[in-house]
Coordinates of C-alpha atoms and ligand atoms in Angstrom, one line a residue:
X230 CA 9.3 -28.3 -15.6
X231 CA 7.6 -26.0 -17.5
X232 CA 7.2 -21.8 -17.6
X233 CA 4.5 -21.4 -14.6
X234 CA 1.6 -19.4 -15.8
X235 CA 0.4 -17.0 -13.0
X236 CA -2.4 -15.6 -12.9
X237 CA -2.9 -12.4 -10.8
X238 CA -6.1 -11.0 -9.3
X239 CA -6.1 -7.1 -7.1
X240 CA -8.9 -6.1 -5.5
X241 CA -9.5 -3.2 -7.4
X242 CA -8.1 -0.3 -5.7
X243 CA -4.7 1.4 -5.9
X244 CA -3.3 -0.1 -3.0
X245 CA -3.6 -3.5 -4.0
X246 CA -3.2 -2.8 -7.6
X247 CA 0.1 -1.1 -7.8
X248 CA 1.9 -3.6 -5.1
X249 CA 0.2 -6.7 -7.6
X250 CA 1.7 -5.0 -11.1
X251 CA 5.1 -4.5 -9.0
X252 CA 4.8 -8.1 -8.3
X253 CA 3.9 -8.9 -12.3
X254 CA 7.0 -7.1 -13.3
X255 CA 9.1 -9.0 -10.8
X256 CA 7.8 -12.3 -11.9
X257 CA 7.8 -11.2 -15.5
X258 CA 11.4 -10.8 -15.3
X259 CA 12.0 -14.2 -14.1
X260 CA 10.4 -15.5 -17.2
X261 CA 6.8 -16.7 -15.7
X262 CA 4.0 -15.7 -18.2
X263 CA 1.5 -13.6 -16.4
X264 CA -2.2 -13.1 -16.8
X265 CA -3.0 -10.0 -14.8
X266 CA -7.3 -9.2 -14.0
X267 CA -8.7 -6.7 -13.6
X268 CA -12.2 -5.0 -13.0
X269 CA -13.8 -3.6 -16.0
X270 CA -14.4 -0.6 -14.4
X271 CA -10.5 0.0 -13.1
X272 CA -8.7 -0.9 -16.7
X273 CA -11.3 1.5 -18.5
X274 CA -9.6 4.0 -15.8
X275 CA -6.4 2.4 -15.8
X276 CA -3.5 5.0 -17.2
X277 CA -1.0 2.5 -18.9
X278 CA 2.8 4.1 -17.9
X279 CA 4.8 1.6 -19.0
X280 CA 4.1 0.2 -21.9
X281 CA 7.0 -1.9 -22.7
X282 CA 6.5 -3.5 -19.3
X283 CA 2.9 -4.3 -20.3
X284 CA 3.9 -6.0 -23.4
X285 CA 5.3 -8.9 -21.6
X286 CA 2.3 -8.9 -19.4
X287 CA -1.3 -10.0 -20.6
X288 CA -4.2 -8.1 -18.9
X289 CA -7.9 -9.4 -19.0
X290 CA -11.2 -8.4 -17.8
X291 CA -14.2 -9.2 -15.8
X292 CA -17.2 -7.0 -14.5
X293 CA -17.5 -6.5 -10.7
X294 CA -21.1 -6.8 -10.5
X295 CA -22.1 -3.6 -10.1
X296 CA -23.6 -0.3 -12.5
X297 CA -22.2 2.6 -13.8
X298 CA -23.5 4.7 -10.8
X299 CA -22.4 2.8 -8.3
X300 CA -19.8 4.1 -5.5
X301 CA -17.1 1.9 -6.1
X302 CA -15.6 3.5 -2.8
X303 CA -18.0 1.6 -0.7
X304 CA -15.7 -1.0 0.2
X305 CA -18.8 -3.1 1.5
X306 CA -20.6 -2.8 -1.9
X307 CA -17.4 -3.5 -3.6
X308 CA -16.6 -6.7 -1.7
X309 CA -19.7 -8.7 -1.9
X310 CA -20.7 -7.8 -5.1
X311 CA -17.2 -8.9 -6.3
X312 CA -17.7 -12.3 -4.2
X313 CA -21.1 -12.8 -5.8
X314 CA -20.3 -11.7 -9.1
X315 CA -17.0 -13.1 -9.9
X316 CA -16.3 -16.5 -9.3
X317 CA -18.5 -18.5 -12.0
X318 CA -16.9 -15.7 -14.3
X319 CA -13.7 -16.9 -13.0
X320 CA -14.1 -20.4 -13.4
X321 CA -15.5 -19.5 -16.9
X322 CA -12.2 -17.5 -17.8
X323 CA -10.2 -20.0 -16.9
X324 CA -11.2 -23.0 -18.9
X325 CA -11.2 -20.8 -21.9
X326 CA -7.2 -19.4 -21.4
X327 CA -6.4 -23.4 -20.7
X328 CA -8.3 -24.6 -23.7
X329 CA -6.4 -22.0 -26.1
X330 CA -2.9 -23.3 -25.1
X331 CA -3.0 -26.9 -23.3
X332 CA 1.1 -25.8 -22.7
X333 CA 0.6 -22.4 -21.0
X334 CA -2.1 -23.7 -18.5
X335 CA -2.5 -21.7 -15.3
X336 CA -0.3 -22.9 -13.0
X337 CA -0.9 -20.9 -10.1
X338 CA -3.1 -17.9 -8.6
X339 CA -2.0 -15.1 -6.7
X340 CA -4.6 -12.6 -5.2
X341 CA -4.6 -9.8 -2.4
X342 CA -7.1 -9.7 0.5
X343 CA -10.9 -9.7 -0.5
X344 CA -10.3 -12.2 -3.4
X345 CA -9.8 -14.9 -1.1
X346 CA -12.5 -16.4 -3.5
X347 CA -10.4 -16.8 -6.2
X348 CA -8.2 -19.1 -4.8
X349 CA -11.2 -21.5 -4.1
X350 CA -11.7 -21.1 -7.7
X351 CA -8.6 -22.4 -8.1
X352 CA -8.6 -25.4 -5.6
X353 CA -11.8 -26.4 -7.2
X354 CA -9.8 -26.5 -10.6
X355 CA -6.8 -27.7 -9.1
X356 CA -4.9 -25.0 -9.3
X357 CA -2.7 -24.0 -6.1
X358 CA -2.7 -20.3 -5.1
X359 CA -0.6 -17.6 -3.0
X360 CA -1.8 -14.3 -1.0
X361 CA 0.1 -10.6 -1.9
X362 CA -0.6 -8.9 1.2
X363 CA 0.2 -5.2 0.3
X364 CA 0.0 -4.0 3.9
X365 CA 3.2 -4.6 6.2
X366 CA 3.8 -8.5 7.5
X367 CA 2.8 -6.3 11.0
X368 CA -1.1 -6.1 10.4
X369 CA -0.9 -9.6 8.7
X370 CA 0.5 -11.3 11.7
X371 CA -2.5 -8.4 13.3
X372 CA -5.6 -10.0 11.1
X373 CA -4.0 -13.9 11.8
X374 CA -4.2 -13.5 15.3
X375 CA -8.2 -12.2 15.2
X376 CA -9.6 -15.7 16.1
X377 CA -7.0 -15.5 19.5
X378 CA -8.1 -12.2 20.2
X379 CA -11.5 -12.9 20.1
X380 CA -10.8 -16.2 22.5
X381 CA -8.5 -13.9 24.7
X382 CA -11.4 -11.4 25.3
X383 CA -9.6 -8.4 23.5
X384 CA -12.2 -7.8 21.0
X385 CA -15.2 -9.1 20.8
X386 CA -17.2 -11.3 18.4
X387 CA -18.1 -8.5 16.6
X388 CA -14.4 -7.2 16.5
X389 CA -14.9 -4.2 18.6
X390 CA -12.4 -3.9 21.8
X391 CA -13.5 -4.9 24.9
X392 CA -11.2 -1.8 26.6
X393 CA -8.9 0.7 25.2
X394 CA -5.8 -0.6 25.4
X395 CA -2.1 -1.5 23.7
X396 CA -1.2 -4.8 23.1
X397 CA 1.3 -6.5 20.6
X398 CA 0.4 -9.2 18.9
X399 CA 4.0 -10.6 19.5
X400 CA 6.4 -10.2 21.3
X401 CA 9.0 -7.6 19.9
X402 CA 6.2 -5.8 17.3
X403 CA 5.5 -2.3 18.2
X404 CA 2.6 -2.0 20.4
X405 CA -0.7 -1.7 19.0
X406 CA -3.6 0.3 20.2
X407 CA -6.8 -2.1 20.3
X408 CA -9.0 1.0 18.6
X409 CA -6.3 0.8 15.7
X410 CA -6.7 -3.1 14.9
X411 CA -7.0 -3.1 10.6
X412 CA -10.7 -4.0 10.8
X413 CA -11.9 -1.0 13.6
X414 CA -14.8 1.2 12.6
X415 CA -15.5 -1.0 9.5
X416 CA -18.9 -2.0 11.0
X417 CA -19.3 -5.9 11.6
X418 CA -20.7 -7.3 8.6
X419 CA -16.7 -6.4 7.6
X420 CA -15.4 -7.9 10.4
X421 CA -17.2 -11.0 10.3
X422 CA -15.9 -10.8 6.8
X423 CA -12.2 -10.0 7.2
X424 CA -12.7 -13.2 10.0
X425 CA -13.8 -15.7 7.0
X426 CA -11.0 -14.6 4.8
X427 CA -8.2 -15.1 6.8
X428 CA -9.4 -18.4 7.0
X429 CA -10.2 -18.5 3.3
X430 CA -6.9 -17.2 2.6
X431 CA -5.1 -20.2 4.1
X432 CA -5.7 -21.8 0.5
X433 CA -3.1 -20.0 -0.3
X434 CA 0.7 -21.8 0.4
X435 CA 2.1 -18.6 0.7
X436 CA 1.5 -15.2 2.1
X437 CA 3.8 -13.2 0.3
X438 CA 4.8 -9.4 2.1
X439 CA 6.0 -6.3 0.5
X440 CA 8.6 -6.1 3.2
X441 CA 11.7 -7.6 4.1
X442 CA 13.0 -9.7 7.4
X443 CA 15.3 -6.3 8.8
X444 CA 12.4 -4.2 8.5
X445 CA 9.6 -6.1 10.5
X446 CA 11.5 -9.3 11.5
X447 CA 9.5 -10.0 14.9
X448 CA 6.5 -10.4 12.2
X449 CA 8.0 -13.3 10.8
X450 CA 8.1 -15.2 13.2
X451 CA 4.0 -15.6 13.5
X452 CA 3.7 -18.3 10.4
X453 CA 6.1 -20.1 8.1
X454 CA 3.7 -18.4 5.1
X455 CA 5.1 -15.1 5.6
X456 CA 7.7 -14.6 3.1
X457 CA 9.0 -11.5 2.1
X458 CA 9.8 -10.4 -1.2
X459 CA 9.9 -6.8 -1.2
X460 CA 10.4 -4.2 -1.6
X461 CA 8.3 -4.6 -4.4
X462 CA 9.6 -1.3 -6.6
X463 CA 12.2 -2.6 -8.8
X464 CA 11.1 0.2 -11.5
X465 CA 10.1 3.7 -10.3
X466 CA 7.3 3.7 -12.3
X467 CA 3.4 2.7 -11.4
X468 CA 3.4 0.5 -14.9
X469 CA -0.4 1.1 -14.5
X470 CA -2.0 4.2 -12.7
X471 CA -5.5 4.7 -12.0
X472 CA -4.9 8.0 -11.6
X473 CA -3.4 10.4 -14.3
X474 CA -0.1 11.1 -13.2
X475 CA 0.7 15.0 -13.0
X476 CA 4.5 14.8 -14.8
X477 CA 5.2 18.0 -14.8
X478 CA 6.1 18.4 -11.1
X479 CA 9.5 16.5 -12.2
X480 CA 10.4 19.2 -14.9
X481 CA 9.5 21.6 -11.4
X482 CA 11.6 19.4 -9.2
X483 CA 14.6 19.8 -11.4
X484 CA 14.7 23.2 -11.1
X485 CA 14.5 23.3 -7.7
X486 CA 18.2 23.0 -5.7
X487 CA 18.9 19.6 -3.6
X488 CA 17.8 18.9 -0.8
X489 CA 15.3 21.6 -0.7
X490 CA 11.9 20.5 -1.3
X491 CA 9.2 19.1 1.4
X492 CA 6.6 16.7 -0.4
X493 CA 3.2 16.0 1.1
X494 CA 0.8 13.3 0.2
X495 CA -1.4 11.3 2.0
X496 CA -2.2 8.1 -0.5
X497 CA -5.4 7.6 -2.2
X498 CA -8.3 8.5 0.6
X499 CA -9.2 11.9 1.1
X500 CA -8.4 11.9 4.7
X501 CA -7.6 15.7 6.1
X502 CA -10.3 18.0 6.6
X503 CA -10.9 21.6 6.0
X504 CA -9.5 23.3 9.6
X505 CA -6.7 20.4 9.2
X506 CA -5.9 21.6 5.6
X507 CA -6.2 25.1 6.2
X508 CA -2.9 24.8 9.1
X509 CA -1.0 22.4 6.7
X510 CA -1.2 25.2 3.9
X511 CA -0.2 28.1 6.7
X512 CA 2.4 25.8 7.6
X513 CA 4.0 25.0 4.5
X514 CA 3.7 29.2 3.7
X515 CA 5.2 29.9 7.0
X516 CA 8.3 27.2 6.2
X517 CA 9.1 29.4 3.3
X518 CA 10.6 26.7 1.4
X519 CA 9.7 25.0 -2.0
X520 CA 7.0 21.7 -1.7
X521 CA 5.6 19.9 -3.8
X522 CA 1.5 19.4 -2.4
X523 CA -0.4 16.2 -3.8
X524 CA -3.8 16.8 -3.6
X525 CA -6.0 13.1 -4.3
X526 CA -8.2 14.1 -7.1
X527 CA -11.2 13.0 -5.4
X528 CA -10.6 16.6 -3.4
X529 CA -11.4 18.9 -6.5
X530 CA -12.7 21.4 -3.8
X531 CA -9.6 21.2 -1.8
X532 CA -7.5 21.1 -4.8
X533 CA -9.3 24.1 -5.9
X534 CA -9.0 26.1 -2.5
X535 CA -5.1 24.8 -1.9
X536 CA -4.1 27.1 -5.3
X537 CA -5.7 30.2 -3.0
X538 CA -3.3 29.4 -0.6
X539 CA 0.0 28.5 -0.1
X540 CA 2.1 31.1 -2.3
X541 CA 2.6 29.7 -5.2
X542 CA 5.6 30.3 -6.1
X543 CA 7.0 28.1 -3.8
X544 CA 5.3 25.3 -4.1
X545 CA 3.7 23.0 -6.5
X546 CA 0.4 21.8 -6.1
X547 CA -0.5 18.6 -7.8
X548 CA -3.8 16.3 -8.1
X549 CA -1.6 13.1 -8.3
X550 CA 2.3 13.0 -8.2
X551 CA 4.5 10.2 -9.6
X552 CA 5.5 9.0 -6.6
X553 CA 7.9 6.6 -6.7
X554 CA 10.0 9.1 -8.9
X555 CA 10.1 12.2 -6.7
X556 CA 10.7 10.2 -3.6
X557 CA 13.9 9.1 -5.4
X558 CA 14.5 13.0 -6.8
X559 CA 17.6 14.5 -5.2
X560 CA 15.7 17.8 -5.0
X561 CA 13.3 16.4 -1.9
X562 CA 14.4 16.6 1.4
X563 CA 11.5 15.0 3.3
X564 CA 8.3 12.8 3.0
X565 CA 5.1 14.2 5.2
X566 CA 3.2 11.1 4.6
X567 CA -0.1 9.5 5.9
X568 CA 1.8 6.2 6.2
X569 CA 0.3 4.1 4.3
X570 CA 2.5 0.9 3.7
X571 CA 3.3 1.6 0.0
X572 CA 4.1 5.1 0.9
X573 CA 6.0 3.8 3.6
X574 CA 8.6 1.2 1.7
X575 CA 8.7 4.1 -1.2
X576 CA 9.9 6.7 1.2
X577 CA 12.3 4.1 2.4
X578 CA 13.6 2.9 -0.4
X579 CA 14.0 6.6 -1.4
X580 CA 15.8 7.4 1.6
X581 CA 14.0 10.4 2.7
X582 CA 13.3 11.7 6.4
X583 CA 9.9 11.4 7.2
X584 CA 7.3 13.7 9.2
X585 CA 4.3 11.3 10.0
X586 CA 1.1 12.1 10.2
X587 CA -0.8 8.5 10.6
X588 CA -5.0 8.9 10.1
X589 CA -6.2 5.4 10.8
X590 CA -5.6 2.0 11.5
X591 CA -2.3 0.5 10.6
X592 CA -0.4 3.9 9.6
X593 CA 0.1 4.0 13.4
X594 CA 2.2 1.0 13.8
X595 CA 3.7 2.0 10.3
X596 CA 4.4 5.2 12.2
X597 CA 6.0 3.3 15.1
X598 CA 8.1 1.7 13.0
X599 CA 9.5 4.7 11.2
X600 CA 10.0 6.7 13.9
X601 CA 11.0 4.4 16.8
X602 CA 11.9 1.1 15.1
X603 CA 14.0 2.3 12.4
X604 CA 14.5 5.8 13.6
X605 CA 14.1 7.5 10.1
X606 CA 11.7 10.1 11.0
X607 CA 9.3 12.4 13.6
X608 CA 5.9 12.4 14.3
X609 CA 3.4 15.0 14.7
X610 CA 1.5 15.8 18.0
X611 CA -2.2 17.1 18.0
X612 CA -3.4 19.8 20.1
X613 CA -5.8 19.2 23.0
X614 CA -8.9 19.6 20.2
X615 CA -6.9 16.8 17.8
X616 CA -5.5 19.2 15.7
X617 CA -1.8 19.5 14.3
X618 CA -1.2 22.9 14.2
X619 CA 0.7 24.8 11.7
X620 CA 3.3 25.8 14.7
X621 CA 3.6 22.2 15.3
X622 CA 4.1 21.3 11.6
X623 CA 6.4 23.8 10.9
X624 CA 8.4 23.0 14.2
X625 CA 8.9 19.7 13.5
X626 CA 9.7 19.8 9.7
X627 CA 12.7 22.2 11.2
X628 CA 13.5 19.3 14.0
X629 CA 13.3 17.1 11.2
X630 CA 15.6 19.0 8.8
X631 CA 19.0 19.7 11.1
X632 CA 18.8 16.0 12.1
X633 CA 21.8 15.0 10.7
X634 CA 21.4 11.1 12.8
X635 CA 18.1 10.4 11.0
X636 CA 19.4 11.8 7.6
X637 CA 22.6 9.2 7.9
X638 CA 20.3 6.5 9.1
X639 CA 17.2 7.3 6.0
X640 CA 20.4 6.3 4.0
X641 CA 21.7 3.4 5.8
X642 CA 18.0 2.1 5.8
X643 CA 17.8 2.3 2.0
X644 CA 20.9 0.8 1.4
X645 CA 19.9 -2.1 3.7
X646 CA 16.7 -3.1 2.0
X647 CA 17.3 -2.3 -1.3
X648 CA 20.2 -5.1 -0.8
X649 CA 17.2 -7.3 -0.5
X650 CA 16.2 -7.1 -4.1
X651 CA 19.8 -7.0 -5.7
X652 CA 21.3 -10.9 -7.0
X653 CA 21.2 -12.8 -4.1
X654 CA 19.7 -10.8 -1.9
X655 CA 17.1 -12.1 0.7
X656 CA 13.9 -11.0 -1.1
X657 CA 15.6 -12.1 -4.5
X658 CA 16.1 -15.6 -3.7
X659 CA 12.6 -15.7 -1.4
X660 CA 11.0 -14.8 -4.8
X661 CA 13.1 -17.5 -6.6
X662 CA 11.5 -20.2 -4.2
X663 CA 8.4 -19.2 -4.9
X664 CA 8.7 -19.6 -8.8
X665 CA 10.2 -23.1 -7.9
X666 CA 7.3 -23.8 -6.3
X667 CA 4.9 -22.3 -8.7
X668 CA 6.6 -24.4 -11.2
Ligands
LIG205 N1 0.5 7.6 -4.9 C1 0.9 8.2 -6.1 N2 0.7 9.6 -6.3 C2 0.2 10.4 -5.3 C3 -0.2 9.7 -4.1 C4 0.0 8.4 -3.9 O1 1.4 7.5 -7.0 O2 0.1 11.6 -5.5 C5 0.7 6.2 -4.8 C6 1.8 5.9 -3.9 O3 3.0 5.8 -4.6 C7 1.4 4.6 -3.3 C8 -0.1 4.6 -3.3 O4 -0.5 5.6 -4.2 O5 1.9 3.5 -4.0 C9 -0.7 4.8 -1.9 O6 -0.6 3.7 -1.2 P1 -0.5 3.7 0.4 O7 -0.4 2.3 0.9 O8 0.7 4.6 0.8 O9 -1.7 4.5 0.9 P2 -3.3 4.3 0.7 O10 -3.7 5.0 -0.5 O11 -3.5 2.8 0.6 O12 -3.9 4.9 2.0

C-alpha cells in the first residue's frame, strides 16, 4: 500500500478551517501527504503561525465565485456561489496534481459541511471521501435525524417547528429545544439546503467528530459513520489564522499571578449587543480582578468603546486572542464562552471552569453538556427583558470561582480526553483506521 494522498477542502470560515488544519497536522504526522484548499479570498487573509507545520503540508487555491465586494459573511451567498463555482475547478485541479506525480495520486477527500460537492467530485473521479464535522457528534446525530423529524411532524417541510418544544434526538442526549435545531432562523432556501447535504454527505464513508466517545457517547450510537478522533488540538497553535493573533496578551498573562484571570470570548460572530456589552464591561469592573476581553475584530466600534470602559488596568482588551494558548496558561481561572464547539473542547482540554453564555443554536446543547453532563461549569440566567445582568455575571463568576467540585472535575475532564489522543488512546487508534482505510 502506498502513502495516501488527502486532500482537504473547509468551507471557508474559521470554524471549519481551524478544526480541518488540526486535522492536516494529525494526518501529517502519520505520514499521509496532504493537499489542503482553500478559497482565494481566505489564504490572501490567512496568517500562517506555524510555519514548520506548513512545510509538510501543501496548500492550493481556487476562487469562490464571487467579487472583491462581496459579503463573504452571507452564508447563503457563500454557499451557492461556492457550489456553482467550484466543482469544474475542482475536477480541473485534480487531474493536473494526478498528472504531475502518477505515485502521489489523490487517494481520498475530506471536506466539512457545505462542500458536500466535493465529494461528488470525487466519486465521479473515483476517489472515495470522508466528512470533518467541526460541530459536536450531538448536532450531527441533530442534522441526520431531519428527514425523521420532518416525517414525525416536529418541524416542518420547511424546517420550522411545528410547536415549541424539547425533544432529544436520542435517547440519553441532552434535550434539545425545537427553536434551537442547527438550521432555525436560517430561512428555507438553507434548510432545504442543509436537507440535500446530509444526504450528499453520505458519499462520504466516514463522518469523522472533533469529540470523543466519553464526552457525547449517546451520539454514537445514531450511525456506525460517527467516529471520533478528537480532540483535534494536538498543538496549541491555530497553524493558520484568519485573524491576526494579538500575542501580546501572553507576555500580559505571565505577569499576572495563577489562577487569577477571567477570559471572555465569544468565537468569530459578533453576537452581544450594545446594552449586553455595556453589563459585561460593568461586570468584569465590578469583579475587580484581572481578564483578559477578546473583542472579534469585526466589532471595531465595540472594540473601540470596550478601552472606555472596563479599567484598564485590570484587564486586557484584545481584538483576537491565541486561544488555544491562554486556555492552557496557568494564569486563567475561567472561560466565559459563547460555546461554540471549538471553544468548547479547547476550554476542556484546558481544563478551565466555564461560565456559559450560549447565543444560538447548538451552543445550548453545548451548554447542557458542560454544565449538566460533565459538570464543569455554570450558566447564566437572563432577566425577565433577556438580559444577563452585570449582578448576575458577577454573581455567578464568584459561584463559579469557590467551587472547588467543578475545579477537581475541569481537571479530571481534561485528563480524561486528552487520554484519547495519547498512543493508544481511543481517538489515536480511530484515526489510525481511518488512514488504513484511506490507504
Ligand atoms: N478564537 C481565537 N481567538 C479569539 C476567539 C476565538 O483563536 O479571540 C478561535 C477559537 O480558538 C476557536 C474558534 O476561534 O477555535 C471559534 O470557534 P467556535 O466553534 O468556538 O465558535 P464560532 O466562532 O464557530 O461561533
Amino acid at each position: 500500500m502506498g502513502i495516501p494522498h488527502l486532500l482537504l477542502i473547509p468551507y471557508p470560515t474559521v470554524g471549519h478551517v481551524n478544526p480541518l488544519m488540526h486535522l492536516s497536522h494529525a494526518l501529517a504526522k502519520h505520514g499521509c501527504n496532504i493537499t489542503f484548499l482553500n478559497t482565494e479570498f481566505n489564504h490572501k487573509h490567512a496568517h500562517a503561525a506555524d510555519a514548520a507545520v506548513g512545510s509538510q503540508i501543501k496548500f492550493l487555491t481556487l476562487p469562490d465565485g464571487l467579487g472583491p465586494q462581496d459579503d463573504r459573511r452571507d452564508n447563503r451567498k457563500l454557499i451557492f456561489s461556492i457550489k456553482t463555482h467550484m466543482p469544474p475547478l475542482l475536477t480541473k485541479l485534480i487531474h493536473d496534481i494526478n498528472a504531475l506525480d502518477v505515485h502521489n495520486n489523490i487517494t481520498c477527500i475530506i471536506v466539512t459541511v457545505n462542500m458536500g460537492w466535493a465529494l461528488e467530485v470525487g466519486y465521479n473521479l473515483g476517489i472515495k471521501g470522508s466528512l470533518l464535522w467541526p460541530a459536536s457528534a450531538t448536532s450531527l446525530a441533530t442534522c441526520d435525524c431531519m428527514p425523521r423529524l420532518v416525517d414525525d411532524g416536529i418541524i416542518d417541510s420547511d424546517g420550522n417547528p411545528t410547536k415549541k418544544q424539547q425533544i432529544k434526538v436520542s435517547p440519553n442526549i441532552p434535550m434539545i429545544d425545537t427553536a434551537n435545531f442547527p438550521w432555525c432562523g436560517l430561512g428555507e432556501v438553507l434548510f432545504h439546503h442543509i436537507m440535500q447535504e446530509m444526504q450528499t454527505l453520505r458519499l462520504g464513508e466516514w463522518w469523522l467528530c472533533n469529540t470523543t466517545y466519553h464526552l457525547e457517547p449517546a451520539a454514537f450510537s445514531i450511525s456506525p459513520r460517527f467516529l471520533p478522533i478528537g480532540p483535534l488540538m494536538a498543538s496549541d497553535n491555530n497553524i493558520i489564522s484568519l485573524w491576526q493573533e494579538d500575542t501580546t496578551c501572553l507576555e500580559w498573562l505571565d505577569k499576572q499571578p495563577h489562577q487569577s484571570v477571567l477570559y471572555v470570548a465569544f468565537g468569530s460572530s459578533p453576537l452581544i449587543d450594545h446594552n449586553q456589552f455595556k453589563e459585561l464591561a460593568l461586570a468584569l469592573d465590578f469583579l475587580n480582578r484581572p481578564f483578559l476581553w477578546g473583542i472579534h475584530p469585526r466589532n471595531d466600534n465595540k472594540l473601540n468603546n470596550a478601552c472606555a470602559y472596563p479599567d484598564g488596568s485590570k484587564g486586557k482588551i484584545v481584538g483576537w486572542a491565541p486561544q488555544k494558548k491562554v486556555l492552557n496558561h496557568p494564569a486563567i481561572v475561567c472561560f466565559i464562552t459563547h460555546c461554540g464547539w471549538n471553544s468548547t473542547i479547547e476550554g476542556v482540554c484546558g481544563g478551565v471552569p466555564f461560565l456559559c453564555w450560549p447565543f444560538l443554536k447548538d451552543q445550548f446543547v453545548n451548554k447542557s453538556y458542560i454544565c449538566d453532563v460533565w459538570k464543569v461549569g455554570l450558566g447564566l440566567d437572563k432577566d425577565e427583558n433577556g438580559l444577563i445582568l452585570k449582578e448576575e455575571i458577577k454573581n455567578k463568576v464568584e459561584q463559579l470561582l469557590g467551587d472547588e467540585d467543578i475545579k477537581a472535575r475541569s481537571q479530571k475532564l481534561k485528563e480524561l480526553t486528552l487520554k484519547n489522543i495519547a498512543k493508544d488512546g481511543h481517538s489515536t487508534k480511530n484515526l489510525e483506521r481511518f488512514i488504513d482505510w484511506a490507504k
